[in-house]
Coordinates of C-alpha atoms in Angstrom, one line a residue:
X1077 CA 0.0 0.0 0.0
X1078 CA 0.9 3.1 -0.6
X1079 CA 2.0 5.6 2.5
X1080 CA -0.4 9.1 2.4
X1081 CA 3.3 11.2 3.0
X1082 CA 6.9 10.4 2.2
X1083 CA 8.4 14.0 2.8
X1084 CA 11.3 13.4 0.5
X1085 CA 9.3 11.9 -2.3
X1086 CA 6.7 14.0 -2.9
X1087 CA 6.5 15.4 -6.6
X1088 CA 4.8 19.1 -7.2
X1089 CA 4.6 19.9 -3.6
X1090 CA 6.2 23.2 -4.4
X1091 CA 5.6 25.6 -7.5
X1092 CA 9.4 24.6 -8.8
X1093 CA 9.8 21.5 -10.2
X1094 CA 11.0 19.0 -8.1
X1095 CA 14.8 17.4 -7.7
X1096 CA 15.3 14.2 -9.3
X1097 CA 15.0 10.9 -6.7
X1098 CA 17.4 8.2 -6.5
X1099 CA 15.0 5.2 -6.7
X1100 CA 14.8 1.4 -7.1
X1101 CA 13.4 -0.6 -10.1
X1102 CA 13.5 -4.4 -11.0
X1103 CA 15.8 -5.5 -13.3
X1104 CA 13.3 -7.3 -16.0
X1105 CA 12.7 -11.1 -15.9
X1106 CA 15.3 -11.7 -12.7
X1107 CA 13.3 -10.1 -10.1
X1108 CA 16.4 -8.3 -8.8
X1109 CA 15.9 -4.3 -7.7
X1110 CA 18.5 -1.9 -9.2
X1111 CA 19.1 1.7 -8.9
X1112 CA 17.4 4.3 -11.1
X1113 CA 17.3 8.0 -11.3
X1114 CA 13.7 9.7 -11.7
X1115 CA 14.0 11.9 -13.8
X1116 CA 12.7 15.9 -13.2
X1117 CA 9.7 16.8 -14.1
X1118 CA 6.9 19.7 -14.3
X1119 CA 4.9 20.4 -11.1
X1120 CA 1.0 18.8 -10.6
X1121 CA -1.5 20.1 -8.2
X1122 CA -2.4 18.7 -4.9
X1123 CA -5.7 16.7 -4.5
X1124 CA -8.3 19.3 -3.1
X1125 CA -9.4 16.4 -0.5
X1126 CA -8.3 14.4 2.6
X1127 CA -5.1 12.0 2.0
X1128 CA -5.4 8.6 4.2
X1129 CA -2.5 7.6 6.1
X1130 CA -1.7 4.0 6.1
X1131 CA -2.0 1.8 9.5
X1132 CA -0.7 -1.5 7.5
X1133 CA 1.0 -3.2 4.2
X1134 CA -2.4 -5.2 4.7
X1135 CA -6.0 -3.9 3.5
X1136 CA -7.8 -6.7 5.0
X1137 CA -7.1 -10.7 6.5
X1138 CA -6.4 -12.4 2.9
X1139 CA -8.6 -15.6 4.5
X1140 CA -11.7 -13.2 4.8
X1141 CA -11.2 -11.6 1.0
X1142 CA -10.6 -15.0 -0.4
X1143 CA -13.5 -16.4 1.3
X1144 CA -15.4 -13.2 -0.7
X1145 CA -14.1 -14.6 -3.8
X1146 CA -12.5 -10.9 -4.0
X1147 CA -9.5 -11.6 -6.4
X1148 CA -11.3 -14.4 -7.9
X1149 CA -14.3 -12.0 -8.9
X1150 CA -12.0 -9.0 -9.9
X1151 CA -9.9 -11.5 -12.3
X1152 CA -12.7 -12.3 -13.9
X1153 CA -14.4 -9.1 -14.6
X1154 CA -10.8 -7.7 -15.9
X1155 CA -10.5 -10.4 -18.3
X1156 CA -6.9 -11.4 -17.1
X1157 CA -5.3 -14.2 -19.0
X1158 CA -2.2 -16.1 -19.7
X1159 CA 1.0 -13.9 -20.9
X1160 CA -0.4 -10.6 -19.7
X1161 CA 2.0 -7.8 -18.2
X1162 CA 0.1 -6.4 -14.9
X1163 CA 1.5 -3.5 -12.1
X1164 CA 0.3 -4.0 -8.6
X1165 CA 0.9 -0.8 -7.7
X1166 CA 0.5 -0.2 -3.9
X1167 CA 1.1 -3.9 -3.6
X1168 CA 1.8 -3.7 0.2
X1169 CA 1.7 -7.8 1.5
X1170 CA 1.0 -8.6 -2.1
X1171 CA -2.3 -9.8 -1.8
X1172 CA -2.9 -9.7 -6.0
X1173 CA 0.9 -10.3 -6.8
X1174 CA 0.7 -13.5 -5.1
X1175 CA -2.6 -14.5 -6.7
X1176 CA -2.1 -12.9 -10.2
X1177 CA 1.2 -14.1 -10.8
X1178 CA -0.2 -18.0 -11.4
X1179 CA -3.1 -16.6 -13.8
X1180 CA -0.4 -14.6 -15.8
X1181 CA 1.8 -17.8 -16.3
X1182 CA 5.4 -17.9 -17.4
X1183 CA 4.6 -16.0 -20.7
X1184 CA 3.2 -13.0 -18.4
X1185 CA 4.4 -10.5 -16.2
X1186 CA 3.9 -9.4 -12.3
X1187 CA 5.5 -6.0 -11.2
X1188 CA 5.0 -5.8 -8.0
X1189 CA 5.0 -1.9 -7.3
X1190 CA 5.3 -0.4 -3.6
X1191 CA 6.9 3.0 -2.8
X1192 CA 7.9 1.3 0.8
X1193 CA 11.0 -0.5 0.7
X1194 CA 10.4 -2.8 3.3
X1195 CA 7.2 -3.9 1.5
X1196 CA 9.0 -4.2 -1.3
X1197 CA 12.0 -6.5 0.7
X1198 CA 8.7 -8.7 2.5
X1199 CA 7.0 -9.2 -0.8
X1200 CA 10.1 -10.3 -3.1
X1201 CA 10.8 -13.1 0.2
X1202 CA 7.1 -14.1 0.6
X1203 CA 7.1 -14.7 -3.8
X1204 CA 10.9 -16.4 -4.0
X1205 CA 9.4 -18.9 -0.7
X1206 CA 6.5 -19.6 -3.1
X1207 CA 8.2 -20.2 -6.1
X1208 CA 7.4 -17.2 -8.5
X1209 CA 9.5 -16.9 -11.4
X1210 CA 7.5 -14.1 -13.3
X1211 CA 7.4 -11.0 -10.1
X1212 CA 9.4 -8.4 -10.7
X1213 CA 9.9 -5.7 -7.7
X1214 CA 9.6 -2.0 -8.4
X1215 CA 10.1 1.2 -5.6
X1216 CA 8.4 3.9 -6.7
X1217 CA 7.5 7.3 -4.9
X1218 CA 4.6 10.0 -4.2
X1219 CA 4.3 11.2 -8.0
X1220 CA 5.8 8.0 -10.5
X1221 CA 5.5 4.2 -10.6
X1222 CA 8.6 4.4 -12.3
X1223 CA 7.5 1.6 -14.3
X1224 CA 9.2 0.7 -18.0
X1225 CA 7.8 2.6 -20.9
X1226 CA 4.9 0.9 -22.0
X1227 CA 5.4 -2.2 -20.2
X1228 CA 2.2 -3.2 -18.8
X1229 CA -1.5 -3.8 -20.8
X1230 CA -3.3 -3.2 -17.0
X1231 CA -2.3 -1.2 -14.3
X1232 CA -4.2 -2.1 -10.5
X1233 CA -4.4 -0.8 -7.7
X1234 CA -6.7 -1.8 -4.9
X1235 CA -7.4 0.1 -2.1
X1236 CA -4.9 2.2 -1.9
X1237 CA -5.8 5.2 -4.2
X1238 CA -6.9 7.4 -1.4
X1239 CA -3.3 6.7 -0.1
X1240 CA -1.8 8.4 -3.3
X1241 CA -0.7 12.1 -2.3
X1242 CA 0.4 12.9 -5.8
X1243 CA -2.5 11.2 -8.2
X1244 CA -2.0 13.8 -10.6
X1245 CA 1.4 13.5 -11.2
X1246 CA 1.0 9.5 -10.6
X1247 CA -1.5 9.1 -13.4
X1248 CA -0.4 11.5 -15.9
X1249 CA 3.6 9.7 -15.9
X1250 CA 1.4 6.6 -15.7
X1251 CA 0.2 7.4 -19.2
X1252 CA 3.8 6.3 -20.8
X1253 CA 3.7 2.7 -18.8
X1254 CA 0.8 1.8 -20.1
X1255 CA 1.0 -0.4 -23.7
X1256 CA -1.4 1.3 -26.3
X1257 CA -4.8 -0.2 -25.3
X1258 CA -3.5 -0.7 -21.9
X1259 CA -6.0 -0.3 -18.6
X1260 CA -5.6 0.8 -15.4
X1261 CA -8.3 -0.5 -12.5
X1262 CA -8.9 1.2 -9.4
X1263 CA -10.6 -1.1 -6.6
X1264 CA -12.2 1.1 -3.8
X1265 CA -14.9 1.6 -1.1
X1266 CA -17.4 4.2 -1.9
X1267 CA -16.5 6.3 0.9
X1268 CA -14.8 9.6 1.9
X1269 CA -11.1 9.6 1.0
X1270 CA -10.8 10.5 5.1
X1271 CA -12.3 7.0 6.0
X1272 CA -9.9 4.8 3.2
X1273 CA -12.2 5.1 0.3
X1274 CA -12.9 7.2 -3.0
X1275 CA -16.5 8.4 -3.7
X1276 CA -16.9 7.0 -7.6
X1277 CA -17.7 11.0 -8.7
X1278 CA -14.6 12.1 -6.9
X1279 CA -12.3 9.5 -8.5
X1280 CA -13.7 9.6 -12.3
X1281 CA -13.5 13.6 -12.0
X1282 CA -9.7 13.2 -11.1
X1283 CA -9.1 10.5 -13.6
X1284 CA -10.5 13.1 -16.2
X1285 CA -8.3 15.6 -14.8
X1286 CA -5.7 13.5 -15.6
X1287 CA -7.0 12.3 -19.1
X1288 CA -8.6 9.0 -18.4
X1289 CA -11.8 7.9 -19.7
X1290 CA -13.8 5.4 -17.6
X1291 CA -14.7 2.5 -19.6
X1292 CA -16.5 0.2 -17.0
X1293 CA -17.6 0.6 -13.3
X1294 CA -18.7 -2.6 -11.1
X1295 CA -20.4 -2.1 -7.9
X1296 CA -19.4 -5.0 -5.3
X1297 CA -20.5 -6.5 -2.4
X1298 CA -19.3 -4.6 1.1
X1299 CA -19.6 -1.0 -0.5
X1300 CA -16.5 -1.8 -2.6
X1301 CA -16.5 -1.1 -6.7
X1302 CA -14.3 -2.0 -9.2
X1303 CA -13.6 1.0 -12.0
X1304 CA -11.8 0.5 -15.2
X1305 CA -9.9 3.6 -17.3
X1306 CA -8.4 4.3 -20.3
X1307 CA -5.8 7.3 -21.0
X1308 CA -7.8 9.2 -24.0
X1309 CA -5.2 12.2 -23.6
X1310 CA -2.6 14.3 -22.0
X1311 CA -2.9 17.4 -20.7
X1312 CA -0.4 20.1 -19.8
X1313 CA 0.4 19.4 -16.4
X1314 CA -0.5 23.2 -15.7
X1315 CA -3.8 23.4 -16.9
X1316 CA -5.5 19.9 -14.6
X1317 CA -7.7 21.4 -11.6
X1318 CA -8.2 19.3 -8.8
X1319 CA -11.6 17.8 -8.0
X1320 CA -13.4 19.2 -4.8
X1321 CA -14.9 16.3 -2.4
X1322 CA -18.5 16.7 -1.8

């Protein structure tokens, strides 16, 4: 999951453009973490609403979601097959990387996405003592996955975007991870951003902001929804307006 504040990652929380971050990323197809440099970019606007702070790298018990049928259900409505390239981004415990990375198979790709290291170090152990061959391990911060350009065809993250302090920045650098076609799902609890949830309005307005489209919304059991995007454009970082929470 993804921590509300990291002081010394945060992207666009001045008007000058931020200093370039030293950061980790996987080295492709060996699951190893190697050094990176982020590279500087334009500022983004703050989200006009509450940021959640995290208490855990765990949403909920993984016996109780499984018992829901919760990955099982969102697998199927995403359509995820054999040989697809998927980011867990805010992967925390690794609740999906553990469980998508046998769907995927050999031919497909798991990057496991966290921007807390130790996270990152728990995950890769808990995947390597199960076997996984296809997890990769990538540290990214406040305002960049720092994923490889156009690298993955769906993009997830499950409730942890009211964790994101940067979304604007996030999604817009998100835009060049993506393959053309490529999706990024947003799992969530209809909720105020305060109380670990993102009313739907709240989130597709951002999204817009940020030049997504939504192209299908699920409503779950338990308050929870599942929302798919597409990027459609991408706008000049100074003209987005953040979204105001009702």
């Amino acid at each position: 999951m993804w921590r509300a504040a990291l002081p010394l990652l945060l992207l666009g929380a001045c008007d000058s453009p931020p200093v370039a971050q030293s950061v980790m990323q996987s080295s492709p197809g060996t699951g190893e973490i190697r050094p990176v440099k982020a590279p500087i970019g334009p500022a983004f606007p703050a989200p006009d609403r509450p940021v959640a702070s995290i208490a855990s790298a765990t949403w909920s018990d993984e016996d109780a979601r499984d018992n829901d049928g919760e990955a099982e259900d969102v697998i199927r409505r995403l359509g995820i097959r054999p040989g697809m390239h998927i980011a867990d981004i805010g992967a925390g415990s690794g609740y999906y990387t553990i469980r998508l990375s046998p769907v995927v198979g050999l031919t497909g790709r798991i990057v496991a996405n966290d921007i807390i290291p130790d996270y990152l170090a728990r995950l890769r152990k808990r995947s390597a003592d199960k076997g996984l061959t296809n997890v990769d391990f990538t540290l990214g911060d406040a305002g960049d996955a720092n994923l490889a350009s156009q690298s993955v065809d769906l993009a997830l993250m499950a409730h942890m975007y009211h964790e994101i302090s940067e979304p604007f920045a996030l999604l817009w650098r998100l835009q060049d991870d993506l393959k053309p076609g490529g999706r990024l799902a947003i799992l969530d609890s209809d909720r105020p951003t305060a109380r670990h949830g993102t009313p739907p309005a709240l989130l597709r307005c951002e999204l817009a902001a940020a030049g997504y489209q939504q192209i299908a919304f699920n409503r779950l059991e338990n308050g929870r929804y599942l929302t798919v995007f597409q990027p459609t454009f991408r706008p000049d970082p100074g003209t987005i307006r953040p979204c105001k929470a009702n």
